[in-house]
Coordinates of C-alpha atoms and ligand atoms in Angstrom, one line a residue:
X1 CA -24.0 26.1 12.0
X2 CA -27.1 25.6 9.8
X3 CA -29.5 23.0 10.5
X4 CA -30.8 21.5 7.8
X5 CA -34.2 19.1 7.1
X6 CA -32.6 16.5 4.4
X7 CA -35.4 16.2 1.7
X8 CA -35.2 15.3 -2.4
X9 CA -34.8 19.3 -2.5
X10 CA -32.5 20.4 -0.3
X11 CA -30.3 17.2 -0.7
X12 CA -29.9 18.4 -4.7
X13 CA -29.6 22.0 -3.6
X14 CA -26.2 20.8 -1.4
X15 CA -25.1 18.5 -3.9
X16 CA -25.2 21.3 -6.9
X17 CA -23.6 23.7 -4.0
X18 CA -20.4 21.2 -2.9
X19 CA -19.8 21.2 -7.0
X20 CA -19.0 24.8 -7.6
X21 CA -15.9 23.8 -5.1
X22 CA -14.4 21.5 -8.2
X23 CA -11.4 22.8 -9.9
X24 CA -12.7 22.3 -13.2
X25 CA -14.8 25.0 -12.1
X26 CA -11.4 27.8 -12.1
X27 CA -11.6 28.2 -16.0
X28 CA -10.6 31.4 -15.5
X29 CA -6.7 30.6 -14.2
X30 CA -6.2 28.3 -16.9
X31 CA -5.4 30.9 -19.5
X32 CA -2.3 32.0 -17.2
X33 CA -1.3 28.5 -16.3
X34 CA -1.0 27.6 -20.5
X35 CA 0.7 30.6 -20.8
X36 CA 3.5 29.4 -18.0
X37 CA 3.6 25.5 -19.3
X38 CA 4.4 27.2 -23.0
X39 CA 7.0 28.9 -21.5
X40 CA 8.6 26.4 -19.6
X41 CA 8.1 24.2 -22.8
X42 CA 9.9 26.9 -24.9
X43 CA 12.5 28.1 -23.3
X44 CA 13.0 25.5 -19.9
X45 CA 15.6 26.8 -17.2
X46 CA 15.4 31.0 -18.3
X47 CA 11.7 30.7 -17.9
X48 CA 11.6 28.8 -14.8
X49 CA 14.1 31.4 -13.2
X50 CA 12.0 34.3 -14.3
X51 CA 8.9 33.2 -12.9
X52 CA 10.3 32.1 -9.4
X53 CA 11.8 35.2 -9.3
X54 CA 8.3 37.0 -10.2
X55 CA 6.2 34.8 -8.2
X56 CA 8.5 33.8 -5.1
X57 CA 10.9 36.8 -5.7
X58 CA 13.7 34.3 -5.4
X59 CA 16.6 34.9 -6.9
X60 CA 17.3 30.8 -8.4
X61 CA 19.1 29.8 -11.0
X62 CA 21.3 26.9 -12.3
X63 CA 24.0 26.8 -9.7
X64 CA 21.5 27.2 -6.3
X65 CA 18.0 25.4 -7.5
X66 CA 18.9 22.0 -5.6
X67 CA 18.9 21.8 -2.2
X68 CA 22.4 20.8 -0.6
X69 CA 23.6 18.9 2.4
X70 CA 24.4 21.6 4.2
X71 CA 20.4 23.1 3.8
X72 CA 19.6 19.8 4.9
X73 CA 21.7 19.5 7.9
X74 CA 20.9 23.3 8.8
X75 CA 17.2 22.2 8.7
X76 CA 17.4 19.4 11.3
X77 CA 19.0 22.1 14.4
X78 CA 16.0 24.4 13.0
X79 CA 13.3 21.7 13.5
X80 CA 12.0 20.5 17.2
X81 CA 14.0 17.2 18.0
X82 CA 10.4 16.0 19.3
X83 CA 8.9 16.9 15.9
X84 CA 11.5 14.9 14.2
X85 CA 10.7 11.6 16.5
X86 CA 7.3 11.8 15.6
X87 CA 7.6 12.2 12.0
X88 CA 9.9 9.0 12.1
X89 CA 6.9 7.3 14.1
X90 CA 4.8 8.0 11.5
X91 CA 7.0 6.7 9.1
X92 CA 7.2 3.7 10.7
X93 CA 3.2 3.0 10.2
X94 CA 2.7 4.6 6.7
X95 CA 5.2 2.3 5.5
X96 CA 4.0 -0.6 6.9
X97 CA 0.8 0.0 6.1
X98 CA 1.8 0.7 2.4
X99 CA 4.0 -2.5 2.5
X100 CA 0.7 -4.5 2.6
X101 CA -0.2 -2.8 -1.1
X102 CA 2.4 -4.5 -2.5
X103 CA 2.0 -6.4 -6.0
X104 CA 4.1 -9.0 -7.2
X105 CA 4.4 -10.3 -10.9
X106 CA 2.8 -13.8 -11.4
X107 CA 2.9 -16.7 -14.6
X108 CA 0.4 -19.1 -15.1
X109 CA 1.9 -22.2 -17.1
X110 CA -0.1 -25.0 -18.8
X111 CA 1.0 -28.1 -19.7
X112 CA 0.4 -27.8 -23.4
X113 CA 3.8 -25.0 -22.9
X114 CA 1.7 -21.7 -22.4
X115 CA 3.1 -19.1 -19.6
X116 CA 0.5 -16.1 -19.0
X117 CA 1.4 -13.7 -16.7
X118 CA 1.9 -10.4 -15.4
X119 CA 5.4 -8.3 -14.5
X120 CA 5.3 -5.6 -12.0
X121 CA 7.4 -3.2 -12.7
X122 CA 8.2 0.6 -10.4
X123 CA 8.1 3.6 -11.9
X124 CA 11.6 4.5 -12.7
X125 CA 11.1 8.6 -11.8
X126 CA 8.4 9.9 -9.9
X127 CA 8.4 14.1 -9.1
X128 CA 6.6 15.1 -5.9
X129 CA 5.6 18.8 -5.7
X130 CA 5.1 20.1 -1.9
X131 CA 3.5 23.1 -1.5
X132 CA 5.3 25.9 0.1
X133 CA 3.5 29.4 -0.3
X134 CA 1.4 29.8 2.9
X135 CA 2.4 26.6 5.0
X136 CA 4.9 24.0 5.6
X137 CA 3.1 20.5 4.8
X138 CA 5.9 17.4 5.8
X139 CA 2.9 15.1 6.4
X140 CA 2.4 15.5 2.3
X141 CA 5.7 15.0 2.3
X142 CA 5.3 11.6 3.8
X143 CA 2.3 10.9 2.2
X144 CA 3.5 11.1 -1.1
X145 CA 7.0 10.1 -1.2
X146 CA 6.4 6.7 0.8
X147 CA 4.3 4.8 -1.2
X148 CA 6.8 5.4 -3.8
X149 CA 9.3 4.2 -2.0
X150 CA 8.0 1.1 -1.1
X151 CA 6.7 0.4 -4.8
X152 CA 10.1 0.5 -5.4
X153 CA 10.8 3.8 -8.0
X154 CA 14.5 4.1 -9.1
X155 CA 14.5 7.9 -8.5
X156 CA 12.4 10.4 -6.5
X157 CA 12.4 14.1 -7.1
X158 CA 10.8 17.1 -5.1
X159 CA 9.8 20.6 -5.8
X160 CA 8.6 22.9 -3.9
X161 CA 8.5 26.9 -3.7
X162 CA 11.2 28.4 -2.1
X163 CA 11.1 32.1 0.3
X164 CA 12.3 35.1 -1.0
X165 CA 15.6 34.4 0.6
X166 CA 15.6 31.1 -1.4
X167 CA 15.2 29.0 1.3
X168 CA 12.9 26.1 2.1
X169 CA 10.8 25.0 5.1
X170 CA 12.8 23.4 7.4
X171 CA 10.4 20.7 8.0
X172 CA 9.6 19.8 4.5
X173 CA 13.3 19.0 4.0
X174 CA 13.7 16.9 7.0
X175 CA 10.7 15.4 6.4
X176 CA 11.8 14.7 2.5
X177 CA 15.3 13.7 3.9
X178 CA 13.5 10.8 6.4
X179 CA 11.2 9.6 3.5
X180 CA 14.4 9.0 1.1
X181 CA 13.6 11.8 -1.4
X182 CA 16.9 11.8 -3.9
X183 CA 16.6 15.1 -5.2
X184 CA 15.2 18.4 -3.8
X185 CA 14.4 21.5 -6.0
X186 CA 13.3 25.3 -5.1
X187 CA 10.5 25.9 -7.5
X188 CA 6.8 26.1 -7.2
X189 CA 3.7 26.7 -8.8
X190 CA 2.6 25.7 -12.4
X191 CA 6.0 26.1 -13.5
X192 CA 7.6 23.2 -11.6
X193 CA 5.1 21.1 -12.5
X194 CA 5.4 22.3 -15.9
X195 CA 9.7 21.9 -15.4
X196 CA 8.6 18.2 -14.6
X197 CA 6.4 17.2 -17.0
X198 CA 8.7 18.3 -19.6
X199 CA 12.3 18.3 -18.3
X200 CA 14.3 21.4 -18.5
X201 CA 18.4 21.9 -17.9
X202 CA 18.2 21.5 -14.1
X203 CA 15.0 19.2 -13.8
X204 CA 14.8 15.9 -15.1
X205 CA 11.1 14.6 -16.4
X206 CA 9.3 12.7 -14.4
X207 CA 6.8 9.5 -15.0
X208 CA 4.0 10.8 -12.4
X209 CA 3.9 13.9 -10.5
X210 CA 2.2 13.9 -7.3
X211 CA 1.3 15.9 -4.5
X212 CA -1.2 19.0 -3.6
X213 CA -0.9 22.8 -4.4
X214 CA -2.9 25.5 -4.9
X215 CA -5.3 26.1 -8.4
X216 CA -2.4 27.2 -9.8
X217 CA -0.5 23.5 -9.0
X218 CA -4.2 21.4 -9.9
X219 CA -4.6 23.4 -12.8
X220 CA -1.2 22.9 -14.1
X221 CA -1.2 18.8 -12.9
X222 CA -4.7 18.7 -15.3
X223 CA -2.9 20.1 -18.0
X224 CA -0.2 17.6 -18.4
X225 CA -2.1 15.0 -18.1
X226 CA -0.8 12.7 -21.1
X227 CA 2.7 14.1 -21.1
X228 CA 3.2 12.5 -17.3
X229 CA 0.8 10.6 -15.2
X230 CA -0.7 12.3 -12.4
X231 CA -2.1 11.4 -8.5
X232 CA -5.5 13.0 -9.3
X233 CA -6.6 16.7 -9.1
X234 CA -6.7 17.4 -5.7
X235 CA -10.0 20.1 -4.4
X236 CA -10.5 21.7 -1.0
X237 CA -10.7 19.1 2.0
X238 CA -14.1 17.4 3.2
X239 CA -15.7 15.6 6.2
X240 CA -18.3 14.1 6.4
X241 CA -19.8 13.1 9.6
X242 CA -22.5 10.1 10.0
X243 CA -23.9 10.2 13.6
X244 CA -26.8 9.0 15.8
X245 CA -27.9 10.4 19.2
X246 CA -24.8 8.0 21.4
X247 CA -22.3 10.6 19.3
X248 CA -20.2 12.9 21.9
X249 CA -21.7 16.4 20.3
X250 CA -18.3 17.9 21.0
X251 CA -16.1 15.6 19.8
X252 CA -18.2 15.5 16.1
X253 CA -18.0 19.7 16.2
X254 CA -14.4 19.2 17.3
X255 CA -13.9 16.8 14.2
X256 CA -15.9 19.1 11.8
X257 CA -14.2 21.8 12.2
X258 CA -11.0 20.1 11.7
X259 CA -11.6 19.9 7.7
X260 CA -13.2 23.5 7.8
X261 CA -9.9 25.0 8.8
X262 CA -8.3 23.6 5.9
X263 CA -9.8 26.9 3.8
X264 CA -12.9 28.8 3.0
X265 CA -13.5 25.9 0.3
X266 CA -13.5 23.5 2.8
X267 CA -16.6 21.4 3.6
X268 CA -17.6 20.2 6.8
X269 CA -21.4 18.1 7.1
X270 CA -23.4 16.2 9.3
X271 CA -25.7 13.9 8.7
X272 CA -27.8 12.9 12.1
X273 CA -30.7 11.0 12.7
X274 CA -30.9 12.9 16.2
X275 CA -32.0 16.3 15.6
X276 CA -31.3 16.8 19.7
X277 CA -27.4 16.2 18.5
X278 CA -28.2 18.1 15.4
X279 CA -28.7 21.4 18.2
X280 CA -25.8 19.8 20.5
X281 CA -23.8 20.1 17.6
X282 CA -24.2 23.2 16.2
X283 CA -24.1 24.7 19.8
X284 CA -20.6 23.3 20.2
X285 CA -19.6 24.5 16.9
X286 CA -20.2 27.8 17.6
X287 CA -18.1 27.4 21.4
X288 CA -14.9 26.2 19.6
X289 CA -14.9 28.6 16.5
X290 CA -14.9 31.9 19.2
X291 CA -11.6 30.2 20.4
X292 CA -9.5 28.4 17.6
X293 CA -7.4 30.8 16.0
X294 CA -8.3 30.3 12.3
X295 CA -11.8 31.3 13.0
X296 CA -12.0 33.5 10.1
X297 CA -11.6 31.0 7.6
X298 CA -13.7 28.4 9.6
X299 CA -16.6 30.6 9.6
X300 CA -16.4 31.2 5.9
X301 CA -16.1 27.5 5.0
X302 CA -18.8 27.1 7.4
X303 CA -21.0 29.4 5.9
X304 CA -20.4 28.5 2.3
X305 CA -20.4 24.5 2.3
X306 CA -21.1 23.6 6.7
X307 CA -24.5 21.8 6.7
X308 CA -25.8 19.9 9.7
X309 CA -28.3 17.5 8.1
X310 CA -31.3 15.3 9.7
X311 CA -32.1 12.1 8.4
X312 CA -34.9 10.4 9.1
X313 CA -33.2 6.9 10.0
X314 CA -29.6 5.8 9.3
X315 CA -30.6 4.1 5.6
X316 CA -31.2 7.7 4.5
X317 CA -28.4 9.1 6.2
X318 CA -25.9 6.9 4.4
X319 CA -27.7 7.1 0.8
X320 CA -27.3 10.8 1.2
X321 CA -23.5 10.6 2.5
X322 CA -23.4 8.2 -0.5
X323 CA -24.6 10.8 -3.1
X324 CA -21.7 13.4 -1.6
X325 CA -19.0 10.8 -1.9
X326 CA -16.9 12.7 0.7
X327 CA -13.4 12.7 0.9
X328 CA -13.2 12.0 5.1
X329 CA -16.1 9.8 6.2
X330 CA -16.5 9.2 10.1
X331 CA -19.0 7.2 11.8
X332 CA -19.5 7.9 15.2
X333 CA -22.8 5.6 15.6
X334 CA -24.1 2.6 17.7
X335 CA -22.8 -0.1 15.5
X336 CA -20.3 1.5 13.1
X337 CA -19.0 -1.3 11.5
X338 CA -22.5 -2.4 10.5
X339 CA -22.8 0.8 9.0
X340 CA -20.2 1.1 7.0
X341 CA -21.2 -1.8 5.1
X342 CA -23.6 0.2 3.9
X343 CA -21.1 2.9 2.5
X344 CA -19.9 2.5 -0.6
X345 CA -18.0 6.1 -1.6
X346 CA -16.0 7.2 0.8
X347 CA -12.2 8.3 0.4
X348 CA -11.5 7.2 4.1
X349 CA -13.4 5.7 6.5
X350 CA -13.0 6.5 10.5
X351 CA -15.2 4.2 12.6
X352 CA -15.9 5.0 16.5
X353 CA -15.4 8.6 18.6
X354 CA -11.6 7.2 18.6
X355 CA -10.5 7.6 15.2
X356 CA -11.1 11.1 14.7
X357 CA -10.0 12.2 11.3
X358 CA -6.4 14.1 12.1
X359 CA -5.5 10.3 13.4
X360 CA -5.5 9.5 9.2
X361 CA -3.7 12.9 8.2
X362 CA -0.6 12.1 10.0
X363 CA 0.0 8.9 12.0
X364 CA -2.3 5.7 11.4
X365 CA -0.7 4.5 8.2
X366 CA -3.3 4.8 5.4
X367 CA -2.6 7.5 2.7
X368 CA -4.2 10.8 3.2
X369 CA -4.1 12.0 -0.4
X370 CA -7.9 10.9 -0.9
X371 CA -10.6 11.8 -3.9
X372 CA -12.3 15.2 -3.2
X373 CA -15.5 16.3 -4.6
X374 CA -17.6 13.4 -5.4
X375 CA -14.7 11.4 -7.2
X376 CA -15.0 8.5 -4.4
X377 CA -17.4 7.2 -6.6
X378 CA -14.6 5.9 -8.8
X379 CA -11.1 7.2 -7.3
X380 CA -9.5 5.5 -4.7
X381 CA -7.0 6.7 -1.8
X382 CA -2.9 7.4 -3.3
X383 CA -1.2 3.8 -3.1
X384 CA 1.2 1.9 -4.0
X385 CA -0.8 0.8 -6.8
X386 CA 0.2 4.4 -8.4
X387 CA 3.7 4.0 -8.9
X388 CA 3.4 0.6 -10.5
X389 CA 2.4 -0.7 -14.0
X390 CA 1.8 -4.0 -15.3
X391 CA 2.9 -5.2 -18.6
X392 CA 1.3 -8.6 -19.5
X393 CA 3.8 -11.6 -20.4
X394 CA 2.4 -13.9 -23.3
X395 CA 4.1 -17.3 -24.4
X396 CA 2.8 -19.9 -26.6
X397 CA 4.8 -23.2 -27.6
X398 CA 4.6 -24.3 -31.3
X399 CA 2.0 -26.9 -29.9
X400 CA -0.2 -24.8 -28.0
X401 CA -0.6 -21.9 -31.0
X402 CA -1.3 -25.2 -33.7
X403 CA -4.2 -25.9 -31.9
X404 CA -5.7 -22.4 -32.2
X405 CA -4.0 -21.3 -35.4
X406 CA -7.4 -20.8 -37.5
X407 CA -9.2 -19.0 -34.9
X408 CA -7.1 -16.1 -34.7
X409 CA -6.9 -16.4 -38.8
X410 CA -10.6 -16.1 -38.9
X411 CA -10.9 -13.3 -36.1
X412 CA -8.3 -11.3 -38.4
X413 CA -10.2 -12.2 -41.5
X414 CA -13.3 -10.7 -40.3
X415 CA -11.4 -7.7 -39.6
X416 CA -10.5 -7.5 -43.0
X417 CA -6.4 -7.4 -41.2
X418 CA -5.0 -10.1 -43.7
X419 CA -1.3 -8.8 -42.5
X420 CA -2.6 -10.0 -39.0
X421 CA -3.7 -13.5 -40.3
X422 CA -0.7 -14.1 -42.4
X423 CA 1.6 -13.4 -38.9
X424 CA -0.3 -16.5 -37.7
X425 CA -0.4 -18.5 -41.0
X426 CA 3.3 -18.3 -42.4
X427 CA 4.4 -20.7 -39.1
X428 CA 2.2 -23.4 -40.3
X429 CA 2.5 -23.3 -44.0
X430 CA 3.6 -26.9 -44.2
Ligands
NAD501 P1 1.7 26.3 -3.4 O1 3.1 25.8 -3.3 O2 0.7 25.3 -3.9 O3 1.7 27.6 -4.4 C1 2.7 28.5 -4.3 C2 3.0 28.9 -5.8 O4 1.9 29.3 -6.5 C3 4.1 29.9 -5.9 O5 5.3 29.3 -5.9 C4 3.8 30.5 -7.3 O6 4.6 29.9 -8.2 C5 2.3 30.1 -7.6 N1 1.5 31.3 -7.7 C6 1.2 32.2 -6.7 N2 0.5 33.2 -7.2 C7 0.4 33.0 -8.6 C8 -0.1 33.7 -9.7 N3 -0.8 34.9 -9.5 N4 0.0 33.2 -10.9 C9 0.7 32.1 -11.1 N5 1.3 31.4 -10.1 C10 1.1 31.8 -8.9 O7 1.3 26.8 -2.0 P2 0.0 27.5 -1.4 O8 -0.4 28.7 -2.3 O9 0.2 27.8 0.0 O10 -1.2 26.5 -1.6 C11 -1.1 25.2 -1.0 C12 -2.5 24.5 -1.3 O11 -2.3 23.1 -1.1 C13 -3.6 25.0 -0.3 O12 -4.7 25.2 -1.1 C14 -3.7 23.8 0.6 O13 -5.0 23.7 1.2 C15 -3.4 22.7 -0.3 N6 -3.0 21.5 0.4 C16 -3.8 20.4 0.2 C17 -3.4 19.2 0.8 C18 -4.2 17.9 0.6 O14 -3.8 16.9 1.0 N7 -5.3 18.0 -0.2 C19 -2.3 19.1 1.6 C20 -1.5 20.2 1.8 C21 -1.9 21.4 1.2

């Protein structure tokens, strides 16, 4: 892995490098995605059929697009019994870590009769796409579904690409079946998120869509944008590793290469203020990727966006892990907790040589659909939070608007709204 001096130069060089990754950079596919949102716009169910059946080469249509009990039951004898134990493990500490994210609605009253306040109020259909092309993904599955589920939504939907025998993943659907998903349907791509922005015959529209997928899936999420709300627009994974010369050097190449097996967009740094870990490191690195069986893509990833930087002291380490904003931080130094005071964009944050980053893609509770590429500097992790909304309660007694009556006639005047002030006026004409 390449070893890298961090200066003003090459620090701008990375940064400009990491941004080609961003998928507003895939102009080119967004022609074809328009094209398939028109379609499914136009002409709903028959174009949804036809492109499953070009792109999936399933033959789906009205009568076989949900998934029924029976799939469902058939899944559970096809997935490991173990496998299903853990995922409702996991279960048990997303939720309760979502649980914690809960809002209530709250009114402030005043004794002149003025309530203020604020109702909370779910999402009443939220659609969930899970990718299904190359992989099975439950813990998306999980990730997604739950914190809708504890906000509360009325009714949760799932699409996700079927085989070309029109069946699913086994996993997925026992995963969706343990999260409480209501509804599961075989289609993928830009056209099911297109099928539930809009609604067609067999899909209902949605409130949000959620949920990863390939550029074909972000592109398509972008796009509708306005029609639905959306989770964000997900790019290829990240890691970022802060470390000082106490880090494990096997354990931080262990955890860097577990982003850069995600894809060959994947990115995978280290920022070090030991350049004797820095070699450690990048030594290790090279032991594992001869063995793990993805090292194909790993050595791509690693050779497009893997950099092993050296800092000169921790301050400059964390400005520069700052600038990058990834979407996995871990800090595997001295005193990490001091250090992470320091951070202020990171999706997640793993403290210690215990809390290696798989521990947040499947089991510790927090969400692990988290900014990518640089948008920790204003995104936050999936929540709760994004299957709410807040609509604010106003209330004035006869008493309390007397008092104020003019100033809101005066703020309307000077806004030249004379409909606004007369609203105001006409109760106090006498
Ligand atoms: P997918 O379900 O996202 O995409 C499959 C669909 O793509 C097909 O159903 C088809 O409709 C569409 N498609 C394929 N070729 C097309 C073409 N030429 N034109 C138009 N549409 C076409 O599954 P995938 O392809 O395996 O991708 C999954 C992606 O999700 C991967 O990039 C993976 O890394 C990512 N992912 C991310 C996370 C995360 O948390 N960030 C989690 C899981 C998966």
């Amino acid at each position: 892995m390449r070893i890298v001096e961090l200066t003003d130069e090459s620090k701008n060089n990375i940064l400009e490098n990491l941004l080609k990754r961003s998928p507003n950079s895939y102009g080119k596919f967004e022609s074809a995605v328009a094209e398939i949102l028109l379609n499914i716009k136009t002409r709903g169910d028959e174009a949804l059929f036809e492109y499953t059946k070009n792109f999936d080469k399933a033959d789906i249509n009205a009568d076989n697009i949900v998934v029924t009990e029976a799939e469902i039951e058939e899944a559970y004898s096809l997935v490991d019994p173990e496998l299903i134990d853990v995922i409702r493990k996991a279960i048990v500490n997303i939720r309760s870590f979502h649980e914690k994210q809960k809002q209530y609605s709250w009114f402030d009253s005043k004794p002149d009769g003025t309530i203020l306040g604020q109702k909370v109020t779910a999402l009443a259909r939220v659609g969930v796409y899970v990718p299904g092309g190359k992989a099975a993904y439950p813990s998306s599955v999980l990730m997604n579904v739950l914190p809708a589920k504890v906000a509360g939504v009325d009714q949760i939907i799932m699409c996700t690409p079927p085989d070309k025998e029109g069946k699913v993943y086994p996993t997925t659907l026992v995963a969706a079946k343990e999260a409480g998903v209501d509804v599961i349907y075989k289609a993928g791509g830009a056209q099911a998120v297109a099928a539930m922005a809009y609604g067609t015959k067999s899909i209902p529209k949605v409130d949000k869509i959620c949920g990863p997928g390939n550029i074909y899936v972000a592109l398509a999420k972008k796009a509708v944008f306005g029609y639905v709300s959306i989770d964000s627009v997900a790019g290829p994974s990240e890691i970022l590793v802060i470390a000082d010369e106490t880090a494990n050097p096997r354990y931080v190449a262990a955890d860097l290469l577990s982003q850069a097996e995600h894809d060959e967009m994947a990115s995978a740094i280290l920022v070090t203020t030991s350049e004797d870990l820095a070699h450690k490191v990048s030594a290790e690195v090279d032991k594992f990727v001869a063995e793990l069986s993805r090292k194909e893509i790993i050595q791509k990833s690693l050779d497009n966006y893997g950099y092993i930087l050296v800092a000169k002291d921790i301050d400059e380490a964390v400005d520069v892990a700052n600038e990058i904003a990834s979407e996995h931080m871990e800090i595997v130094t001295k005193n990490p907790f001091d250090v992470m005071t320091k951070v202020k964009n990171a999706g997640a944050i793993f403290l210690g040589e215990y809390s290696s980053e798989p521990l947040g893609d499947y089991f510790a509770g927090p969400n692990h659909v988290l900014p990518t590429n640089g948008t920790a500097k204003f995104f936050s992790p999936l929540s709760v939070d994004d299957f709410i909304k807040k609509s604010s309660i106003i209330s004035y007694s006869r008493n309390a608007l007397e008092a104020i009556h003019t100033d809101i006639e005066k703020f309307a005047t000077a806004e030249h709204l004379t409909a606004h002030a007369n609203s105001i006026k006409v109760r106090f004409e006498n």
